[in-house]
């Protein structure tokens, strides 16, 4: 089964209003949910596979709605 985060093109994943329901997650929280290393989450964000917002301090935050939508079975 292909990964839900596999992009079809090299462009940024858009952030929708539905994605922002539930707030924002840190890269560590997303990594625990997907059972990957936090650096993998950073790579996904840099590659546009995962929408991420940068805080004023430069840290990434990922919309919780996007993550939960990709964790739930189809």
mmCIF file of C-alpha atoms in Angstrom:
data_model
loop_
_atom_site.group_PDB
_atom_site.id
_atom_site.type_symbol
_atom_site.label_atom_id
_atom_site.label_comp_id
_atom_site.label_asym_id
_atom_site.label_seq_id
_atom_site.Cartn_x
_atom_site.Cartn_y
_atom_site.Cartn_z
ATOM 1 C CA UNK A 1 0.000 0.000 0.000
ATOM 2 C CA UNK A 2 1.537 3.350 -0.994
ATOM 3 C CA UNK A 3 2.176 5.915 1.689
ATOM 4 C CA UNK A 4 -0.540 8.585 1.979
ATOM 5 C CA UNK A 5 2.271 11.119 2.167
ATOM 6 C CA UNK A 6 3.830 10.129 -1.152
ATOM 7 C CA UNK A 7 3.530 13.176 -3.418
ATOM 8 C CA UNK A 8 2.415 12.982 -7.022
ATOM 9 C CA UNK A 9 4.337 16.157 -7.825
ATOM 10 C CA UNK A 10 7.031 18.224 -6.115
ATOM 11 C CA UNK A 11 4.829 20.974 -4.692
ATOM 12 C CA UNK A 12 3.860 22.019 -1.198
ATOM 13 C CA UNK A 13 0.888 20.305 0.383
ATOM 14 C CA UNK A 14 -1.767 23.022 0.813
ATOM 15 C CA UNK A 15 -3.175 23.802 4.247
ATOM 16 C CA UNK A 16 -6.976 23.941 4.370
ATOM 17 C CA UNK A 17 -9.326 25.153 7.093
ATOM 18 C CA UNK A 18 -10.146 21.529 7.947
ATOM 19 C CA UNK A 19 -6.447 20.864 8.585
ATOM 20 C CA UNK A 20 -6.342 23.490 11.304
ATOM 21 C CA UNK A 21 -9.139 21.872 13.318
ATOM 22 C CA UNK A 22 -7.433 20.448 16.374
ATOM 23 C CA UNK A 23 -4.527 22.861 16.343
ATOM 24 C CA UNK A 24 -0.913 22.296 15.433
ATOM 25 C CA UNK A 25 1.438 19.432 16.300
ATOM 26 C CA UNK A 26 5.186 19.453 16.780
ATOM 27 C CA UNK A 27 7.403 17.327 14.559
ATOM 28 C CA UNK A 28 8.011 15.040 17.541
ATOM 29 C CA UNK A 29 4.282 14.485 18.045
ATOM 30 C CA UNK A 30 3.789 13.750 14.345
ATOM 31 C CA UNK A 31 6.755 11.373 14.394
ATOM 32 C CA UNK A 32 5.250 9.404 17.287
ATOM 33 C CA UNK A 33 1.888 9.149 15.502
ATOM 34 C CA UNK A 34 3.453 7.887 12.251
ATOM 35 C CA UNK A 35 6.112 5.868 14.112
ATOM 36 C CA UNK A 36 9.019 7.502 12.313
ATOM 37 C CA UNK A 37 12.007 9.599 13.356
ATOM 38 C CA UNK A 38 11.376 13.358 13.823
ATOM 39 C CA UNK A 39 13.980 14.069 11.118
ATOM 40 C CA UNK A 40 11.800 12.116 8.689
ATOM 41 C CA UNK A 41 8.894 14.456 9.465
ATOM 42 C CA UNK A 42 11.177 17.438 8.775
ATOM 43 C CA UNK A 43 12.231 15.880 5.460
ATOM 44 C CA UNK A 44 8.586 15.269 4.494
ATOM 45 C CA UNK A 45 7.818 18.930 5.233
ATOM 46 C CA UNK A 46 10.846 20.142 3.239
ATOM 47 C CA UNK A 47 9.828 17.932 0.296
ATOM 48 C CA UNK A 48 6.243 19.223 0.359
ATOM 49 C CA UNK A 49 4.732 15.864 1.357
ATOM 50 C CA UNK A 50 3.465 17.310 4.630
ATOM 51 C CA UNK A 51 2.138 20.850 5.170
ATOM 52 C CA UNK A 52 4.079 22.671 7.835
ATOM 53 C CA UNK A 53 4.055 26.134 9.307
ATOM 54 C CA UNK A 54 7.217 27.745 10.662
ATOM 55 C CA UNK A 55 7.040 29.468 14.041
ATOM 56 C CA UNK A 56 8.883 32.765 14.567
ATOM 57 C CA UNK A 57 11.609 30.668 16.230
ATOM 58 C CA UNK A 58 11.986 28.543 13.073
ATOM 59 C CA UNK A 59 10.354 25.374 14.396
ATOM 60 C CA UNK A 60 7.891 23.432 12.253
ATOM 61 C CA UNK A 61 4.276 22.853 13.237
ATOM 62 C CA UNK A 62 2.002 20.484 11.337
ATOM 63 C CA UNK A 63 -1.807 20.879 11.211
ATOM 64 C CA UNK A 64 -3.417 18.187 13.377
ATOM 65 C CA UNK A 65 -6.376 17.771 11.004
ATOM 66 C CA UNK A 66 -4.078 16.797 8.130
ATOM 67 C CA UNK A 67 -2.245 14.242 10.264
ATOM 68 C CA UNK A 68 -5.383 12.665 11.690
ATOM 69 C CA UNK A 69 -6.996 12.483 8.257
ATOM 70 C CA UNK A 70 -3.988 10.489 6.968
ATOM 71 C CA UNK A 71 -3.875 8.220 10.012
ATOM 72 C CA UNK A 72 -7.494 7.107 9.808
ATOM 73 C CA UNK A 73 -8.326 4.156 7.539
ATOM 74 C CA UNK A 74 -10.010 5.032 4.208
#
